mmCIF file of C-alpha atoms and ligand atoms in Angstrom:
data_model
loop_
_atom_site.group_PDB
_atom_site.id
_atom_site.type_symbol
_atom_site.label_atom_id
_atom_site.label_comp_id
_atom_site.label_asym_id
_atom_site.label_seq_id
_atom_site.Cartn_x
_atom_site.Cartn_y
_atom_site.Cartn_z
ATOM 1 C CA MET A 230 -0.151 -0.016 -0.159
ATOM 2 C CA GLN A 231 1.416 3.449 -0.893
ATOM 3 C CA CYS A 232 0.683 6.650 1.210
ATOM 4 C CA ILE A 233 0.936 9.748 -0.924
ATOM 5 C CA SER A 234 0.253 13.376 0.147
ATOM 6 C CA LYS A 235 0.793 15.054 -2.915
ATOM 7 C CA ILE A 236 -1.190 15.688 -6.159
ATOM 8 C CA THR A 237 1.507 14.987 -8.711
ATOM 9 C CA ALA A 238 2.801 12.010 -7.280
ATOM 10 C CA LEU A 239 -0.782 10.591 -6.939
ATOM 11 C CA ARG A 240 -1.439 11.666 -10.733
ATOM 12 C CA GLU A 241 1.701 9.769 -11.810
ATOM 13 C CA LEU A 242 0.616 6.348 -9.928
ATOM 14 C CA VAL A 243 -3.227 6.619 -11.194
ATOM 15 C CA THR A 244 -1.458 7.431 -14.716
ATOM 16 C CA GLU A 245 0.554 4.162 -14.514
ATOM 17 C CA TRP A 246 -2.673 2.334 -13.486
ATOM 18 C CA ARG A 247 -4.747 3.676 -16.239
ATOM 19 C CA ASN A 248 -2.124 2.906 -18.903
ATOM 20 C CA ALA A 249 -2.251 -0.533 -17.477
ATOM 21 C CA GLY A 250 -5.833 -0.783 -18.323
ATOM 22 C CA GLN A 251 -6.958 -0.732 -14.584
ATOM 23 C CA SER A 252 -9.955 1.013 -13.326
ATOM 24 C CA ILE A 253 -10.107 3.272 -10.114
ATOM 25 C CA ALA A 254 -12.421 3.388 -7.370
ATOM 26 C CA LEU A 255 -12.251 6.184 -4.570
ATOM 27 C CA VAL A 256 -13.471 5.890 -1.226
ATOM 28 C CA PRO A 257 -13.321 9.715 0.276
ATOM 29 C CA THR A 258 -13.033 9.722 4.066
ATOM 30 C CA MET A 259 -12.176 11.870 7.029
ATOM 31 C CA GLY A 260 -10.466 9.130 8.654
ATOM 32 C CA ASN A 261 -11.039 7.925 12.129
ATOM 33 C CA LEU A 262 -11.836 4.541 10.267
ATOM 34 C CA HIS A 263 -14.572 1.999 11.466
ATOM 35 C CA SER A 264 -16.540 -0.841 9.960
ATOM 36 C CA GLY A 265 -18.500 1.464 8.359
ATOM 37 C CA HIS A 266 -15.340 2.616 6.070
ATOM 38 C CA LEU A 267 -14.499 -0.990 5.756
ATOM 39 C CA ALA A 268 -17.963 -1.773 4.152
ATOM 40 C CA LEU A 269 -17.148 1.222 1.733
ATOM 41 C CA VAL A 270 -13.509 -0.187 1.116
ATOM 42 C CA GLU A 271 -14.939 -3.625 0.217
ATOM 43 C CA ARG A 272 -17.490 -2.383 -2.031
ATOM 44 C CA ALA A 273 -14.626 -0.539 -3.827
ATOM 45 C CA GLN A 274 -12.602 -3.566 -4.476
ATOM 46 C CA GLU A 275 -15.507 -5.493 -5.790
ATOM 47 C CA ALA A 276 -16.313 -2.462 -8.362
ATOM 48 C CA ALA A 277 -12.831 -1.874 -9.696
ATOM 49 C CA ASP A 278 -9.257 -3.027 -9.904
ATOM 50 C CA ARG A 279 -7.563 -0.297 -7.705
ATOM 51 C CA THR A 280 -8.774 1.311 -4.466
ATOM 52 C CA ILE A 281 -7.825 4.483 -3.387
ATOM 53 C CA VAL A 282 -8.866 5.791 0.051
ATOM 54 C CA SER A 283 -8.341 9.491 0.766
ATOM 55 C CA ILE A 284 -8.138 10.678 4.423
ATOM 56 C CA PHE A 285 -8.866 14.454 4.680
ATOM 57 C CA VAL A 286 -10.588 16.211 7.363
ATOM 58 C CA ASN A 287 -12.024 19.260 5.114
ATOM 59 C CA PRO A 288 -12.062 22.462 6.966
ATOM 60 C CA THR A 289 -14.713 24.119 4.556
ATOM 61 C CA GLN A 290 -17.303 21.546 5.589
ATOM 62 C CA PHE A 291 -17.453 22.408 9.127
ATOM 63 C CA VAL A 292 -19.625 25.356 10.141
ATOM 64 C CA ALA A 293 -18.361 28.036 12.559
ATOM 65 C CA GLY A 294 -18.506 26.630 16.003
ATOM 66 C CA GLU A 295 -18.406 23.113 14.894
ATOM 67 C CA ASP A 296 -15.961 20.274 15.907
ATOM 68 C CA TYR A 297 -13.027 20.823 13.194
ATOM 69 C CA LYS A 298 -10.293 21.015 15.797
ATOM 70 C CA GLU A 299 -11.509 18.230 18.014
ATOM 71 C CA TYR A 300 -12.475 15.942 15.173
ATOM 72 C CA PRO A 301 -11.005 12.536 15.895
ATOM 73 C CA ARG A 302 -7.906 12.253 13.944
ATOM 74 C CA THR A 303 -6.331 8.656 14.242
ATOM 75 C CA PHE A 304 -3.864 8.586 10.967
ATOM 76 C CA ASP A 305 -1.619 5.868 12.540
ATOM 77 C CA GLU A 306 -4.436 3.452 13.390
ATOM 78 C CA ASP A 307 -6.301 4.252 9.919
ATOM 79 C CA ILE A 308 -3.160 3.319 7.950
ATOM 80 C CA GLU A 309 -2.714 -0.014 9.741
ATOM 81 C CA LYS A 310 -6.530 -0.859 9.239
ATOM 82 C CA LEU A 311 -6.165 0.165 5.438
ATOM 83 C CA SER A 312 -3.085 -1.991 4.961
ATOM 84 C CA THR A 313 -5.132 -5.006 6.352
ATOM 85 C CA TRP A 314 -7.864 -3.850 4.347
ATOM 86 C CA ARG A 315 -5.977 -4.320 1.201
ATOM 87 C CA THR A 316 -5.976 -0.714 -0.017
ATOM 88 C CA ASP A 317 -3.671 0.129 -3.003
ATOM 89 C CA LEU A 318 -3.180 3.742 -2.315
ATOM 90 C CA VAL A 319 -4.044 6.159 0.788
ATOM 91 C CA PHE A 320 -4.190 9.895 -0.208
ATOM 92 C CA HIS A 321 -3.670 12.073 2.834
ATOM 93 C CA PRO A 322 -2.967 15.628 1.643
ATOM 94 C CA GLU A 323 -2.127 18.727 4.008
ATOM 95 C CA VAL A 324 -4.814 21.295 3.951
ATOM 96 C CA GLU A 325 -2.606 23.787 1.626
ATOM 97 C CA GLU A 326 -2.271 20.872 -1.122
ATOM 98 C CA VAL A 327 -6.227 20.844 -1.392
ATOM 99 C CA TYR A 328 -6.638 24.686 -0.762
ATOM 100 C CA PRO A 329 -3.546 26.198 -2.033
ATOM 101 C CA LYS A 330 -4.819 29.770 -2.209
ATOM 102 C CA GLY A 331 -6.723 29.504 1.120
ATOM 103 C CA LEU A 332 -10.034 28.502 1.988
ATOM 104 C CA HIS A 333 -12.304 31.570 1.770
ATOM 105 C CA GLY A 334 -13.346 33.468 -1.218
ATOM 106 C CA LYS A 335 -12.267 30.861 -3.858
ATOM 107 C CA THR A 336 -14.437 28.892 -6.432
ATOM 108 C CA CYS A 337 -16.897 26.738 -4.686
ATOM 109 C CA VAL A 338 -19.428 24.139 -5.601
ATOM 110 C CA THR A 339 -22.989 24.415 -4.549
ATOM 111 C CA VAL A 340 -26.107 22.074 -5.111
ATOM 112 C CA PRO A 341 -28.756 24.760 -4.514
ATOM 113 C CA GLU A 342 -31.803 22.353 -5.106
ATOM 114 C CA LEU A 343 -30.310 20.005 -2.228
ATOM 115 C CA ASP A 344 -28.219 22.099 0.026
ATOM 116 C CA ASN A 345 -30.272 24.374 2.182
ATOM 117 C CA PHE A 346 -32.940 22.484 3.966
ATOM 118 C CA LEU A 347 -32.747 19.368 6.603
ATOM 119 C CA CYS A 348 -28.874 19.362 7.335
ATOM 120 C CA GLY A 349 -28.153 22.142 5.086
ATOM 121 C CA ALA A 350 -30.764 24.454 7.116
ATOM 122 C CA PHE A 351 -28.777 23.695 10.593
ATOM 123 C CA ARG A 352 -25.340 23.523 9.109
ATOM 124 C CA PRO A 353 -25.504 26.498 6.339
ATOM 125 C CA GLY A 354 -22.686 26.220 3.988
ATOM 126 C CA HIS A 355 -21.753 22.429 4.884
ATOM 127 C CA PHE A 356 -22.754 20.974 1.793
ATOM 128 C CA ALA A 357 -21.025 23.530 -0.155
ATOM 129 C CA GLY A 358 -17.719 22.486 1.679
ATOM 130 C CA VAL A 359 -18.544 18.854 0.965
ATOM 131 C CA ALA A 360 -19.563 19.575 -2.606
ATOM 132 C CA THR A 361 -16.399 21.445 -3.093
ATOM 133 C CA VAL A 362 -13.981 18.962 -1.703
ATOM 134 C CA VAL A 363 -15.521 15.856 -3.481
ATOM 135 C CA THR A 364 -15.220 17.741 -6.824
ATOM 136 C CA LYS A 365 -11.668 18.755 -6.055
ATOM 137 C CA LEU A 366 -11.017 14.902 -4.940
ATOM 138 C CA PHE A 367 -12.572 13.940 -8.281
ATOM 139 C CA ASN A 368 -10.584 16.095 -10.455
ATOM 140 C CA ILE A 369 -7.326 15.104 -8.567
ATOM 141 C CA VAL A 370 -7.950 11.212 -8.812
ATOM 142 C CA GLN A 371 -10.245 11.024 -11.820
ATOM 143 C CA PRO A 372 -11.768 7.907 -10.553
ATOM 144 C CA ASP A 373 -13.992 5.547 -12.607
ATOM 145 C CA ILE A 374 -16.109 4.895 -9.355
ATOM 146 C CA ALA A 375 -16.535 6.543 -6.143
ATOM 147 C CA ILE A 376 -18.065 5.231 -2.967
ATOM 148 C CA PHE A 377 -20.048 6.849 -0.131
ATOM 149 C CA GLY A 378 -22.179 5.493 2.677
ATOM 150 C CA GLU A 379 -25.994 5.969 2.898
ATOM 151 C CA LYS A 380 -25.814 7.046 6.476
ATOM 152 C CA ASP A 381 -25.355 10.591 4.850
ATOM 153 C CA TYR A 382 -28.207 10.164 2.955
ATOM 154 C CA GLN A 383 -28.558 13.970 1.949
ATOM 155 C CA GLN A 384 -24.781 14.282 1.033
ATOM 156 C CA LEU A 385 -25.032 11.104 -1.229
ATOM 157 C CA LEU A 386 -28.068 12.922 -3.137
ATOM 158 C CA VAL A 387 -25.732 16.019 -2.968
ATOM 159 C CA ILE A 388 -23.025 14.348 -4.479
ATOM 160 C CA ARG A 389 -25.231 12.093 -7.071
ATOM 161 C CA GLN A 390 -26.616 15.742 -8.231
ATOM 162 C CA LEU A 391 -23.207 17.189 -8.628
ATOM 163 C CA VAL A 392 -21.747 14.352 -10.784
ATOM 164 C CA THR A 393 -24.983 14.815 -13.058
ATOM 165 C CA ASP A 394 -24.981 18.425 -13.177
ATOM 166 C CA LEU A 395 -20.967 19.007 -13.548
ATOM 167 C CA CYS A 396 -20.791 15.877 -16.132
ATOM 168 C CA PHE A 397 -18.417 14.005 -14.145
ATOM 169 C CA PRO A 398 -17.708 10.445 -15.731
ATOM 170 C CA VAL A 399 -17.997 8.753 -12.379
ATOM 171 C CA ASP A 400 -20.254 6.153 -11.237
ATOM 172 C CA VAL A 401 -21.395 6.857 -7.580
ATOM 173 C CA ILE A 402 -22.376 3.870 -5.592
ATOM 174 C CA GLY A 403 -24.107 4.142 -2.032
ATOM 175 C CA VAL A 404 -23.243 1.521 0.436
ATOM 176 C CA PRO A 405 -26.188 0.693 3.379
ATOM 177 C CA THR A 406 -25.322 1.974 6.486
ATOM 178 C CA ILE A 407 -23.341 -0.266 9.003
ATOM 179 C CA ARG A 408 -24.799 -0.500 12.645
ATOM 180 C CA GLU A 409 -23.664 -1.470 15.917
ATOM 181 C CA GLU A 410 -25.713 -4.563 17.223
ATOM 182 C CA ASP A 411 -28.093 -2.548 18.726
ATOM 183 C CA GLY A 412 -28.789 -0.416 15.739
ATOM 184 C CA LEU A 413 -26.857 2.758 16.172
ATOM 185 C CA ALA A 414 -25.280 3.780 12.912
ATOM 186 C CA LEU A 415 -21.286 3.561 13.026
ATOM 187 C CA SER A 416 -20.229 7.072 13.024
ATOM 188 C CA SER A 417 -16.896 8.970 14.418
ATOM 189 C CA ARG A 418 -18.913 11.193 16.360
ATOM 190 C CA ASN A 419 -20.349 8.412 18.521
ATOM 191 C CA GLU A 420 -16.932 8.806 20.096
ATOM 192 C CA TYR A 421 -18.278 12.120 21.790
ATOM 193 C CA LEU A 422 -21.270 10.014 23.798
ATOM 194 C CA SER A 423 -20.973 9.166 27.533
ATOM 195 C CA ALA A 424 -21.698 5.680 28.507
ATOM 196 C CA ASN A 425 -25.504 6.575 29.423
ATOM 197 C CA GLU A 426 -25.877 8.696 26.351
ATOM 198 C CA ARG A 427 -24.606 5.770 24.263
ATOM 199 C CA LYS A 428 -27.196 3.638 25.819
ATOM 200 C CA ALA A 429 -30.074 6.077 24.994
ATOM 201 C CA ALA A 430 -28.581 6.654 21.435
ATOM 202 C CA LEU A 431 -30.318 3.523 20.045
ATOM 203 C CA LEU A 432 -33.475 5.234 20.342
ATOM 204 C CA LEU A 433 -32.850 7.214 17.312
ATOM 205 C CA TYR A 434 -32.867 4.368 14.941
ATOM 206 C CA ARG A 435 -35.709 2.700 16.832
ATOM 207 C CA THR A 436 -37.568 5.907 16.421
ATOM 208 C CA LEU A 437 -37.088 5.871 12.673
ATOM 209 C CA MET A 438 -37.787 2.191 12.318
ATOM 210 C CA GLY A 439 -41.141 2.932 14.200
ATOM 211 C CA ILE A 440 -41.929 5.577 11.261
ATOM 212 C CA ALA A 441 -41.246 3.006 8.545
ATOM 213 C CA ASP A 442 -43.388 0.471 10.260
ATOM 214 C CA ALA A 443 -46.099 2.766 10.469
ATOM 215 C CA ILE A 444 -45.839 3.882 6.949
ATOM 216 C CA ASP A 445 -45.710 -0.022 5.872
ATOM 217 C CA LYS A 446 -49.099 -0.411 7.469
ATOM 218 C CA ASP A 447 -50.293 2.584 5.374
ATOM 219 C CA GLU A 448 -50.257 5.263 8.046
ATOM 220 C CA ARG A 449 -50.187 8.461 5.812
ATOM 221 C CA ASP A 450 -50.379 11.272 8.417
ATOM 222 C CA PHE A 451 -46.592 12.299 7.957
ATOM 223 C CA ILE A 452 -46.627 15.518 10.029
ATOM 224 C CA THR A 453 -48.195 13.808 13.119
ATOM 225 C CA LEU A 454 -45.590 10.710 12.719
ATOM 226 C CA GLU A 455 -42.799 13.420 12.745
ATOM 227 C CA GLN A 456 -44.230 15.289 15.715
ATOM 228 C CA GLN A 457 -44.829 12.078 17.638
ATOM 229 C CA ALA A 458 -41.044 10.938 16.875
ATOM 230 C CA THR A 459 -39.743 14.250 17.770
ATOM 231 C CA GLU A 460 -41.411 14.301 21.103
ATOM 232 C CA SER A 461 -40.146 10.889 21.979
ATOM 233 C CA LEU A 462 -36.621 11.864 21.143
ATOM 234 C CA ILE A 463 -37.040 14.875 23.200
ATOM 235 C CA LYS A 464 -38.374 12.725 26.053
ATOM 236 C CA ALA A 465 -35.392 10.638 26.073
ATOM 237 C CA GLY A 466 -32.998 13.582 26.080
ATOM 238 C CA PHE A 467 -32.277 14.262 22.505
ATOM 239 C CA ARG A 468 -32.110 17.706 21.119
ATOM 240 C CA PRO A 469 -33.732 16.811 17.596
ATOM 241 C CA ASP A 470 -33.020 19.234 14.644
ATOM 242 C CA TYR A 471 -35.468 17.542 12.463
ATOM 243 C CA VAL A 472 -37.228 14.391 11.998
ATOM 244 C CA LYS A 473 -38.631 14.131 8.223
ATOM 245 C CA ILE A 474 -40.063 11.818 5.744
ATOM 246 C CA CYS A 475 -39.381 12.442 2.322
ATOM 247 C CA ASN A 476 -38.928 11.437 -1.274
ATOM 248 C CA ALA A 477 -36.023 9.200 -1.393
ATOM 249 C CA ASP A 478 -34.794 10.226 -4.727
ATOM 250 C CA ASN A 479 -35.057 13.971 -4.148
ATOM 251 C CA LEU A 480 -36.019 14.821 -0.615
ATOM 252 C CA GLY A 481 -38.985 16.347 -1.814
ATOM 253 C CA LYS A 482 -42.692 15.726 -0.630
ATOM 254 C CA PRO A 483 -43.256 11.961 -0.323
ATOM 255 C CA GLY A 484 -45.316 10.436 -2.740
ATOM 256 C CA THR A 485 -45.989 7.011 -3.994
ATOM 257 C CA GLY A 486 -42.239 5.964 -4.822
ATOM 258 C CA ASP A 487 -39.569 5.164 -2.258
ATOM 259 C CA MET A 488 -39.282 7.092 0.711
ATOM 260 C CA VAL A 489 -36.697 7.885 3.461
ATOM 261 C CA VAL A 490 -37.307 8.851 7.312
ATOM 262 C CA LEU A 491 -34.233 11.214 7.876
ATOM 263 C CA ALA A 492 -33.389 12.616 11.297
ATOM 264 C CA ALA A 493 -30.521 14.759 13.067
ATOM 265 C CA ALA A 494 -30.533 15.150 16.762
ATOM 266 C CA TRP A 495 -27.954 16.186 19.345
ATOM 267 C CA LEU A 496 -27.100 13.998 22.304
ATOM 268 C CA GLY A 497 -24.922 15.676 24.623
ATOM 269 C CA LYS A 498 -22.229 16.628 22.626
ATOM 270 C CA ALA A 499 -22.686 14.477 19.617
ATOM 271 C CA ARG A 500 -24.954 15.589 16.640
ATOM 272 C CA LEU A 501 -26.253 12.104 15.334
ATOM 273 C CA ILE A 502 -27.809 11.570 12.005
ATOM 274 C CA ASP A 503 -29.462 8.392 10.822
ATOM 275 C CA ASN A 504 -32.045 7.581 8.192
ATOM 276 C CA VAL A 505 -34.276 4.614 7.086
ATOM 277 C CA ILE A 506 -35.012 3.977 3.223
ATOM 278 C CA ILE A 507 -38.681 2.628 2.620
ATOM 279 C CA ARG A 508 -38.829 0.759 -0.688
ATOM 280 C CA ARG A 509 -42.072 0.812 -2.478
HETATM 281 O O1 PAF B 73 -18.670 11.728 4.418
HETATM 282 C C1 PAF B 73 -17.253 12.177 4.973
HETATM 283 O O2 PAF B 73 -16.572 11.593 5.456
HETATM 284 C C2 PAF B 73 -17.044 13.466 4.229
HETATM 285 O O3 PAF B 73 -18.276 14.423 4.047
HETATM 286 C C3 PAF B 73 -16.513 13.259 2.731
HETATM 287 C C4 PAF B 73 -17.239 12.629 1.653
HETATM 288 C C5 PAF B 73 -15.097 12.502 2.858
HETATM 289 C C6 PAF B 73 -15.801 14.727 2.165
HETATM 290 O O4 PAF B 73 -15.053 15.328 3.051
#
C-alpha cells in the first residue's frame, strides 16, 4: 500500500494504473476509520481494479463553532487498518495541498436544490464544503467509481446531483449503513457520547424504524408521525434538529415511490444523523 500526500505523485501513479488498463475506485473519508468505512472499501474492491482511500478532514465543511479542531484524527491506526483492508493507495493531503490559495472567497461548488434544508438548514455552508472538496478529489484522482455511505443520505444525493450537473464520468455507489448490534449507526462522532448517552442513542434508529413500520402499515399522516417521533426523542434526552419523511430520490414531498425517513438530533456533545429507506 502506498501513502501519498502530493497531487502530482498521486497523478503519476494513477496514470500508470490507467495505462495498464486498470479501473479506479475512490473512497473519500475524513479518517477515524471504523467498520462502516471497511464496507465502503470492500465495495470499492468489488467494483474496480484499484482502490484509493482519501483521508482528509475537510475544513470547509465544518460550520463556525463546529468540531473541526476536535474531530478525531487517528492517522496511524487508520493506515494500519487500511493496509490489512488491502487498499492500494492512501491519499492524505495537507490542507494547503487541497486549498492552495486559502479557504475563503475561492471557487466553490453548490448544489442549491439540495443543500439548504434538512442538515443544510442547520449547518449552512456544510454541503458547499462537501461538494467543493468532493469535486476537487474527483478532479485530482479522476476515479471511475466513487463510494459513499447511505448514512449521510443527503450528502449522497448532493454528490449524485453534482456528478450529473458537472458531467463527471464517475459512477457513484451508495453503500448501506453499518450498525452496532443494537442498531446505532456507526459514526466517528459516536465517540463523543458518554456511557449513558450511548445507551440512549439507540432510540434514534428505533424511532425511525417505528415510522417506517407505520408507513408500511399504510399510515399517511406524515406530520403527526414526525411530531410524535420528535417528542419521544426529546423525552429521551435528545435535542432533535429534525425528523422528516421525504421522497427518497430528491428529498421532496413523499409520494407513491420510495421514501426515506431522516433525522438529526443532538445527544450531549454529539450530533447524530440517521435514516431508514422505505422501498415501495
Ligand atoms: O462523509 C465524509 O466523510 C465527508 O463528508 C467526505 C465525503 C469525505 C467529504 O469530506
